[in-house]
Coordinates of C-alpha atoms in Angstrom, one line a residue:
X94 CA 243.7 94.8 133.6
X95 CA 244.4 98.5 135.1
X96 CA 245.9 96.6 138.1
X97 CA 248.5 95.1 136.0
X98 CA 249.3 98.2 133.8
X99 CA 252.8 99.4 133.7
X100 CA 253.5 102.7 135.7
X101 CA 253.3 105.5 133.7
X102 CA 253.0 109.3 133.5
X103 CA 249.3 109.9 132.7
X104 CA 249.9 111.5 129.4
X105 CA 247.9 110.9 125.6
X106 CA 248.6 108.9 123.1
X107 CA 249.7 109.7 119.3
X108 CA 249.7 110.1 115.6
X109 CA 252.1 108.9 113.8
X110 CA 254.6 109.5 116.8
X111 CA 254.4 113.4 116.9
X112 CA 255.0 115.2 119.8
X113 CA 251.7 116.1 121.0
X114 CA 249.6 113.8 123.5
X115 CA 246.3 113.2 122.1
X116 CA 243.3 114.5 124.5
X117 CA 241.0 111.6 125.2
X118 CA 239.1 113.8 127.9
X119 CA 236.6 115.4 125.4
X120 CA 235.6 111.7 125.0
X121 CA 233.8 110.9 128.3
X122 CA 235.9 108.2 129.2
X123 CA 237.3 106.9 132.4
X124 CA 240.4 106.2 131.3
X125 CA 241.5 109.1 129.2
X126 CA 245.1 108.0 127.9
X127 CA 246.5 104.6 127.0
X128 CA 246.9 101.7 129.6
X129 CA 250.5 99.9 128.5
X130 CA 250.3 96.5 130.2
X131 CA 253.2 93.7 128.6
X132 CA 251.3 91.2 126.2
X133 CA 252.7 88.1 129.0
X134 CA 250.1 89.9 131.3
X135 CA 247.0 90.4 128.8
X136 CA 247.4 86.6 127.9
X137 CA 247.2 85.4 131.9
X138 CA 244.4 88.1 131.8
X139 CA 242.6 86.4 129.0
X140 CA 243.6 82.7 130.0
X141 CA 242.3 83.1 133.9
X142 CA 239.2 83.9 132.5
X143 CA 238.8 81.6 130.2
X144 CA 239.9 78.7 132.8
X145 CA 237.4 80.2 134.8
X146 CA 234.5 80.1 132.5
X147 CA 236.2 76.0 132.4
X148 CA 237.5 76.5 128.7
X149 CA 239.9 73.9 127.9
X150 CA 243.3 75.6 126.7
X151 CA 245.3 73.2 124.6
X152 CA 249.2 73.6 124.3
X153 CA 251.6 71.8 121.6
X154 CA 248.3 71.5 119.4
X155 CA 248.5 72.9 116.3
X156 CA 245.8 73.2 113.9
X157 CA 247.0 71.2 110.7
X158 CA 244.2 70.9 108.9
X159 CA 240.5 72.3 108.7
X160 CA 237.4 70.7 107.0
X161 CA 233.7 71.8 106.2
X162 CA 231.4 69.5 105.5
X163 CA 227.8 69.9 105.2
X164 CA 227.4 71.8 108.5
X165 CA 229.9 72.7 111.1
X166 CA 234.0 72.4 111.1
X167 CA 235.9 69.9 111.9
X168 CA 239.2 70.8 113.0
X169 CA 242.5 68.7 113.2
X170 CA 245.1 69.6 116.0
X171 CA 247.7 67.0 117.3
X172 CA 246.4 63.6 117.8
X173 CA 242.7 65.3 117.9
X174 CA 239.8 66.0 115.5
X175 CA 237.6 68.4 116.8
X176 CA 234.1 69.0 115.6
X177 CA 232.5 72.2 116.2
X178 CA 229.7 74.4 114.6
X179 CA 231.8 77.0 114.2
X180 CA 235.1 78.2 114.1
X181 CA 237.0 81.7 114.9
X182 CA 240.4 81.8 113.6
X183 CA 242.4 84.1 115.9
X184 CA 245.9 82.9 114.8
X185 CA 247.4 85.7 113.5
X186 CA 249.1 87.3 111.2
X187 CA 250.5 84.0 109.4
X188 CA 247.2 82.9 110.3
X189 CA 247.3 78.8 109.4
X190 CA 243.7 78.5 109.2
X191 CA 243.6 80.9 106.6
X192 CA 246.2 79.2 104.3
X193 CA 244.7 75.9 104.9
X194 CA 241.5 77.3 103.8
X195 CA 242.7 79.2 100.8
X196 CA 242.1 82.7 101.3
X197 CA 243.3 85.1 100.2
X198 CA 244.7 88.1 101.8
X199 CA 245.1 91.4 99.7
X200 CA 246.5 94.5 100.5
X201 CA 249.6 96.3 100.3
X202 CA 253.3 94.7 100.8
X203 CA 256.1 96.4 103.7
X204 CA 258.2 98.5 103.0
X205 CA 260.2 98.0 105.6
X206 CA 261.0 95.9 108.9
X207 CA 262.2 96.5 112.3
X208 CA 262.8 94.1 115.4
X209 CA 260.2 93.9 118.2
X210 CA 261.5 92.1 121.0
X211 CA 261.0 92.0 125.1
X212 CA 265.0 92.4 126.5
X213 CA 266.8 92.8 129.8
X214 CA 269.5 95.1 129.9
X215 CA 272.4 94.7 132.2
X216 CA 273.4 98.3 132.2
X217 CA 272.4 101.4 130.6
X218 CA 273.8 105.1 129.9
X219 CA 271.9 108.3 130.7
X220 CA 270.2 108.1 127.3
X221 CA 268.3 105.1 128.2
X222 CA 264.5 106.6 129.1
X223 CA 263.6 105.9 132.6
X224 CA 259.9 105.8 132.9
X225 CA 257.3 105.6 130.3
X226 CA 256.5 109.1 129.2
X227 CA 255.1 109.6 125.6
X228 CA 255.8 107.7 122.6
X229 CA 258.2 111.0 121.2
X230 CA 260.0 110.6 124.3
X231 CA 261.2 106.9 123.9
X232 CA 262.5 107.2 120.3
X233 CA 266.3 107.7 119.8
X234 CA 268.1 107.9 116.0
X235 CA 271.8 108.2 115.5
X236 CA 272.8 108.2 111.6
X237 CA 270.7 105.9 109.9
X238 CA 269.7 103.6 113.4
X239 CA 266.6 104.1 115.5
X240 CA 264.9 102.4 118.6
X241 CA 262.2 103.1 120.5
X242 CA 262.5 101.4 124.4
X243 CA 260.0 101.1 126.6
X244 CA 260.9 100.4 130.0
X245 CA 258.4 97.9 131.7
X246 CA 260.7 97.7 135.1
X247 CA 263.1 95.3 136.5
X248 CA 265.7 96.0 134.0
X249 CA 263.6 95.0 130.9
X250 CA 262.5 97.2 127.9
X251 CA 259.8 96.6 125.2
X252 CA 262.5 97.0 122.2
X253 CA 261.6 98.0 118.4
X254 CA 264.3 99.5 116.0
X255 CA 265.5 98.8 112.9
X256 CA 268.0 100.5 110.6
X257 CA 267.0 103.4 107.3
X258 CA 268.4 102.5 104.2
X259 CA 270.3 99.5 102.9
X260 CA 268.9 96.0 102.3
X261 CA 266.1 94.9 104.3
X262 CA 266.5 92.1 106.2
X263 CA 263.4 89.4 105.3
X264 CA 260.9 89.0 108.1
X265 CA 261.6 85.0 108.6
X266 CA 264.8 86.1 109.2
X267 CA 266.2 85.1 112.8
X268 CA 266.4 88.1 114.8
X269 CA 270.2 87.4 116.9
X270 CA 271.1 88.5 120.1
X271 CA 274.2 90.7 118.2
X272 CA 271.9 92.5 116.1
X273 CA 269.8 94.0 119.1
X274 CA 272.9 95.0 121.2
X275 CA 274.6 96.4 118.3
X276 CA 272.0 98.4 117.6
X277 CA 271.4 99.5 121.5
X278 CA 275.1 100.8 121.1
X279 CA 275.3 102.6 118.7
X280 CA 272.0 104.0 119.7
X281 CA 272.1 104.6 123.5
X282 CA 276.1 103.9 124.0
X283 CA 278.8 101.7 125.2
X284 CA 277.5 101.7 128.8
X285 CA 274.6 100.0 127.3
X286 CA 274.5 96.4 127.7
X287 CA 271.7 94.3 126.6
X288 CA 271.9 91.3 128.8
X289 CA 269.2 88.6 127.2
X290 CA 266.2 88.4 124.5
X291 CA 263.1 87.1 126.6
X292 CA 261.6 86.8 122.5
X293 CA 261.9 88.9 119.3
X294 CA 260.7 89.2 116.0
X295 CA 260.6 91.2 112.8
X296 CA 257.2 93.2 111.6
X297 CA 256.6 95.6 108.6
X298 CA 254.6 98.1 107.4
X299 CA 252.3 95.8 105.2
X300 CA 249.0 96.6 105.6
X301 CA 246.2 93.4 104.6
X302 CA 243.0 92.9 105.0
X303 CA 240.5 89.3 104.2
X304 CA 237.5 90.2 101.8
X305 CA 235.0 88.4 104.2
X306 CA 235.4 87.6 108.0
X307 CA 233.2 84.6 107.3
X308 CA 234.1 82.0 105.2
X309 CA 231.3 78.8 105.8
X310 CA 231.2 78.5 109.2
X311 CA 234.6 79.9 109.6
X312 CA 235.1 83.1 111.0
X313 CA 238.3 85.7 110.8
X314 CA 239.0 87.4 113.9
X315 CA 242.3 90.3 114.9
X316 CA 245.3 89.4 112.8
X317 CA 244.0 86.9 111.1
X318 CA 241.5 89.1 109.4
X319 CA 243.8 92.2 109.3
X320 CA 247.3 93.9 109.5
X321 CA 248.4 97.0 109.6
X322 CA 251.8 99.1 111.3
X323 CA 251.8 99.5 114.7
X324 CA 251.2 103.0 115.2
X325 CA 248.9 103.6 118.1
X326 CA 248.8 100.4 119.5
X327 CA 245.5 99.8 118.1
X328 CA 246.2 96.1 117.4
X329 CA 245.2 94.6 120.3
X330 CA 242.6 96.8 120.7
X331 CA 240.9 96.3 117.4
X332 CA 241.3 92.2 117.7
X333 CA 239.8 92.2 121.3
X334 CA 236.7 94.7 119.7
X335 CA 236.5 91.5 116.6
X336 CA 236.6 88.9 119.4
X337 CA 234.2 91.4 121.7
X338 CA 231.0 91.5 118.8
X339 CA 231.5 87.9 117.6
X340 CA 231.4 86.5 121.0
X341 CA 227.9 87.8 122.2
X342 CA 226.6 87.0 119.1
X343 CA 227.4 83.6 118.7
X344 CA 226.5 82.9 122.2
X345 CA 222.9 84.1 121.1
X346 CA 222.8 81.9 118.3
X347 CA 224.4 78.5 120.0
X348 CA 221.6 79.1 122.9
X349 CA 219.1 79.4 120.6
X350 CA 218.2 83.0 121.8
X351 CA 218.8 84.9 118.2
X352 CA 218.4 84.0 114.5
X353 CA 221.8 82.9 112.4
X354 CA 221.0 86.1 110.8
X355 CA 222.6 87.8 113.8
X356 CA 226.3 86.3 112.8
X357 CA 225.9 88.5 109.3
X358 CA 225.8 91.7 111.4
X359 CA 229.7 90.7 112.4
X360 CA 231.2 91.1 109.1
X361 CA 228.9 93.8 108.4
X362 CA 230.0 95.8 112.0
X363 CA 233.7 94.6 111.8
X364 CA 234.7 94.7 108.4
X365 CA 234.5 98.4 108.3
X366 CA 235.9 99.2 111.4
X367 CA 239.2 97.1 110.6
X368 CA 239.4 99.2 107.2
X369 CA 239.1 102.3 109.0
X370 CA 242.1 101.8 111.2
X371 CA 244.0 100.1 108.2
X372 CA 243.4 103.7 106.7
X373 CA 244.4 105.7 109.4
X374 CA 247.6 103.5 110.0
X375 CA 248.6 104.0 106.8
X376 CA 248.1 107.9 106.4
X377 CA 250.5 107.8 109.6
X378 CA 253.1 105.9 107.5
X379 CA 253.9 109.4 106.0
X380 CA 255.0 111.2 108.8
X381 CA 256.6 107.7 110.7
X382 CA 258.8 106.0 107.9
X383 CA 262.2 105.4 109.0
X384 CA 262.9 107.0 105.9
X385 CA 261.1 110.5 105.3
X386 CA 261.8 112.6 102.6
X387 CA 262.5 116.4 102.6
X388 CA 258.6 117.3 101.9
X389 CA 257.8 114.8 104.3
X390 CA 259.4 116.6 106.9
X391 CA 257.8 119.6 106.3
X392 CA 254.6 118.3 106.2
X393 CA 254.9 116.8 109.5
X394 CA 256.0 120.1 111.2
X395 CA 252.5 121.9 109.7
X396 CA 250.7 118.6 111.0
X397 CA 252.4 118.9 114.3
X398 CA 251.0 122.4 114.6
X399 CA 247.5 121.5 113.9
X400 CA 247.5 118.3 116.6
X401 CA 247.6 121.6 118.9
X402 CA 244.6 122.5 117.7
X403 CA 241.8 121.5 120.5
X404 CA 239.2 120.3 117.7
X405 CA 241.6 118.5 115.6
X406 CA 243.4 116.9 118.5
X407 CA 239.9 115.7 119.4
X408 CA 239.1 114.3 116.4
X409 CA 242.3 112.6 115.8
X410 CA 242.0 111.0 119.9
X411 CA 238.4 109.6 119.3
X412 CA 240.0 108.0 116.0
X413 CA 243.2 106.7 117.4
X414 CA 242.0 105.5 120.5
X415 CA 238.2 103.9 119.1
X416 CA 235.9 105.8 121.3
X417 CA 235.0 108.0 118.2
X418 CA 233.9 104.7 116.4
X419 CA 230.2 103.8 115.7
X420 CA 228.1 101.2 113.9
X421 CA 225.6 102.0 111.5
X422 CA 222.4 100.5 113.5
X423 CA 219.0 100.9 112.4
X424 CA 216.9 103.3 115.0
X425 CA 215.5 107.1 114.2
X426 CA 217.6 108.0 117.8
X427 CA 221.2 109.3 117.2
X428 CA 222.5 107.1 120.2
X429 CA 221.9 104.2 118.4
X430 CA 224.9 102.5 117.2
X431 CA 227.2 104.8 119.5
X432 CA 228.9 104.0 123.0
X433 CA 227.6 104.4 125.9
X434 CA 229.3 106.4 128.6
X435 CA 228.9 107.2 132.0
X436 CA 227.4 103.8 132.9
X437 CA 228.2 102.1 136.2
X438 CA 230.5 99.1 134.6
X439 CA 229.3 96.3 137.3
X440 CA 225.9 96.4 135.4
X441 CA 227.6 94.5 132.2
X442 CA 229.7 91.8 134.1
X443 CA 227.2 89.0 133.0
X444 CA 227.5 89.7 129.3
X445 CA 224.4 90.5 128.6
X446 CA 222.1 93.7 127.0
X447 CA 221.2 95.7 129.9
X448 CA 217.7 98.0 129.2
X449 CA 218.1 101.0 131.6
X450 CA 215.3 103.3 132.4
X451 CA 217.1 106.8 133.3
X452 CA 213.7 108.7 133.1
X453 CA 210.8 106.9 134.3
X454 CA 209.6 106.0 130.9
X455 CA 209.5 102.7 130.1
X456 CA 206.7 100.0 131.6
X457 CA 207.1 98.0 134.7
X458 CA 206.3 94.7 132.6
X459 CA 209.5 95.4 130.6
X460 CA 211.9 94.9 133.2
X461 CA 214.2 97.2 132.7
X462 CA 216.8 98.6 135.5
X463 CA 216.0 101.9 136.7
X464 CA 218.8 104.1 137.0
X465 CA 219.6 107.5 138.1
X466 CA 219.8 110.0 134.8
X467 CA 223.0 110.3 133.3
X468 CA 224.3 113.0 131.8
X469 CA 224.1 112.9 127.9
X470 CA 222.2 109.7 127.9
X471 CA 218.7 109.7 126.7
X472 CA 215.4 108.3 129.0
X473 CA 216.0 104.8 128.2
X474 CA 218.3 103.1 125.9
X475 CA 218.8 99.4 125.4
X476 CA 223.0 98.5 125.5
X477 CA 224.4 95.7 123.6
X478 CA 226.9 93.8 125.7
X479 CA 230.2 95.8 123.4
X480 CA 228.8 98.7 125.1
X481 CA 227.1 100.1 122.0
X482 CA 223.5 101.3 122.5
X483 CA 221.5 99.5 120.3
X484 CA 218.0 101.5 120.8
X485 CA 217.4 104.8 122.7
X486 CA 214.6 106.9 123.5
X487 CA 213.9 110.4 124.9
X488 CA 210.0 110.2 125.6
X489 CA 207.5 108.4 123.9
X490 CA 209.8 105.2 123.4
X491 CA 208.9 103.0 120.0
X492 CA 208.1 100.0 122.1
X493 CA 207.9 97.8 118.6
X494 CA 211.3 99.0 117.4
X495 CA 212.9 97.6 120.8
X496 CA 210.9 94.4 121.0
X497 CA 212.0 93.9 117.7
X498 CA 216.1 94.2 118.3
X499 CA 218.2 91.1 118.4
X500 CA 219.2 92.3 122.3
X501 CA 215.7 91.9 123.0
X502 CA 215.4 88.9 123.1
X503 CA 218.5 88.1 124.9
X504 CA 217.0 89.8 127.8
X505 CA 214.1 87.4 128.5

């Protein structure tokens, strides 16, 4: 995925869109600011790997309706019915399987929309931003018109902008080729020209969440499960993270390798972790409306001054960028539950637990994979294939408490 990454200057990411880069450094993490790669490339990404695992991809077929009987799912798409045990709606915010099944999704309406769309512009003026620099950088507002453009090369931009005050425009609404250029002139100038629309669309603010990410043998997944503004890119992140502790787990379960108690610990992981950035998306709405009010303001200039802060900068990178998240595991070790860092990645690329020995303290009969110590890792900790350590010891390792992990058994 690096390999296909947009060229960019190596700087943080953001709250809310204030001008201070977020320091991911204090995280131990290889990759300590955000990776922007177009969605056209994470999808060929995703799909060549699928293809290569010999997943069937079906175009033209959409789902139109979705049973439960007894035990399993039977899904209708096209001309085909297609029985499964389980399902995992990852269809988005509009989610169809979610409105054929009835369920509900509560939360909190927009309060305003604004165009996202992938354009090509046939000129541009001096205004236009010419490599991807920070997220304050690439915002522009003139009267009661913004846009943020990201340049991805070639001549096209990522484009999102909108317009402060009036009517809003619905979010079916049909976003027209006049309404982006208009609002790239008056934005960026005449010598602006936006040439075509490779696709657009309208967004809002609403932030929604499903009660249960597992309804029979359906489960919820990214969008489908939850939305929230776009502040941080944390979208895709958080979906892939869904997708990421589902899919080990039901491969477990479908080989016969874990209890069907394992798939409860997915709602019970996930569901909490989609809140959390649902909460932090929305605190950000203060500072980011299109809109802000004369306090507002204010407030964001003290808040700008405390993202310089080294500890608060910190805190606010490990939340915006997920490497502060961790699940509440059982285990007396306070690794357990939290990522592991530092780890040669090649040792994960068959998607399973890996049970390192960094000390010398576990027995042969085990099978574990000895390793050089690392620095801030314990003796020997047992690492879920998310990358969260799921047991950890120092010295004198609870050999019970591991034999008795889910992961454990997916080792044998």
């Amino acid at each position: 995925m690096q390999a296909r990454a947009l060229s960019r200057e190596p700087t943080g990411g953001h709250f809310a869109m204030l001008p201070v880069p977020l320091d991911c450094t204090a995280w131990d993490t290889a990759h300590p600011y955000p990776l922007s790669t177009p969605q056209w490339e994470i999808e060929e990404v995703l799909e060549e790997r699928a293809t290569a695992l010999d997943v069937k991809v079906l175009r033209e077929s959409a789902v139109t309706a979705v049973e439960q009987p007894d035990d399993g799912v039977v899904v209708t798409a096209g001309d085909r019915r297609i029985e499964a045990r389980h399902l995992v709606a990852c269809d988005g915010g509009h989610s169809t399987v979610r409105k054929l099944l009835g369920v509900p999704f509560p939360g909190r309406p927009g309060t305003y929309t604004a165009v996202l769309a992938d354009v090509r512009l046939s000129s541009v003026s001096d205004l236009v931003p010419k490599t991807l620099g920070h997220i304050s950088t690439l915002t522009r507002e003139v009267g009661d018109r913004w846009v943020m453009l990201v340049p991805l090369g070639g001549g096209r931009y990522r484009f999102t902008g909108g317009a402060a005050g009036g009517e809003e425009p619905a979010k079916d609404k049909p976003v027209t080729f006049e309404e982006i250029a208009e609002l790239l002139r008056v934005v960026y100038g005449e010598q602006t020209v936006l040439a075509a629309v490779d696709n657009a669309s309208r967004f809002s603010d609403a932030t929604r969440q499903i009660d249960s990410y597992l309804v029979g043998d359906v489960f919820f997944a990214g969008d489908a499960a939850h939305i929230h503004p776009p502040f941080g890119g944390q979208g895709l992140n958080l979906g892939v993270q869904d997708a990421f502790n589902l899919g080990w787990k039901l491969a477990a379960i479908l080989r016969g390798r874990a209890s069907a108690d394992l798939l409860d610990t997915y709602h019970a992981e996930r569901h909490p972790a989609g809140a959390w950035v649902l909460h932090i998306t929305q605190a950000q709405r203060v500072f980011a409306t299109p809109r802000p009010g004369e306090d507002a303001v204010e407030l964001r200039k003290v808040f700008t001054d405390l993202m310089r802060l080294p500890e608060a900068n910190r805190h606010l990178a490990g939340l915006m960028s997920g490497l502060s998240h961790s699940y509440d595991l059982p285990g007396g070790h306070p690794l357990a539950g939290h990522r592991v860092a530092g780890l040669d990645p090649s040792l994960f690329l068959a998607g399973k637990p890996v049970l390192l020995d960094l000390a010398g303290i576990l027995p042969p009969d085990l099978g574990a994979t000895r390793a050089e110590p690392v620095d801030g890792l314990p003796g020997a900790v047992l690492v879920r294939p998310d990358g969260y350590a799921a047991w950890a010891a120092d010295t004198d390792p609870d050999l019970d408490a591991l034999v008795g992990d889910p992961c454990w058994s997916l080792l044998r």
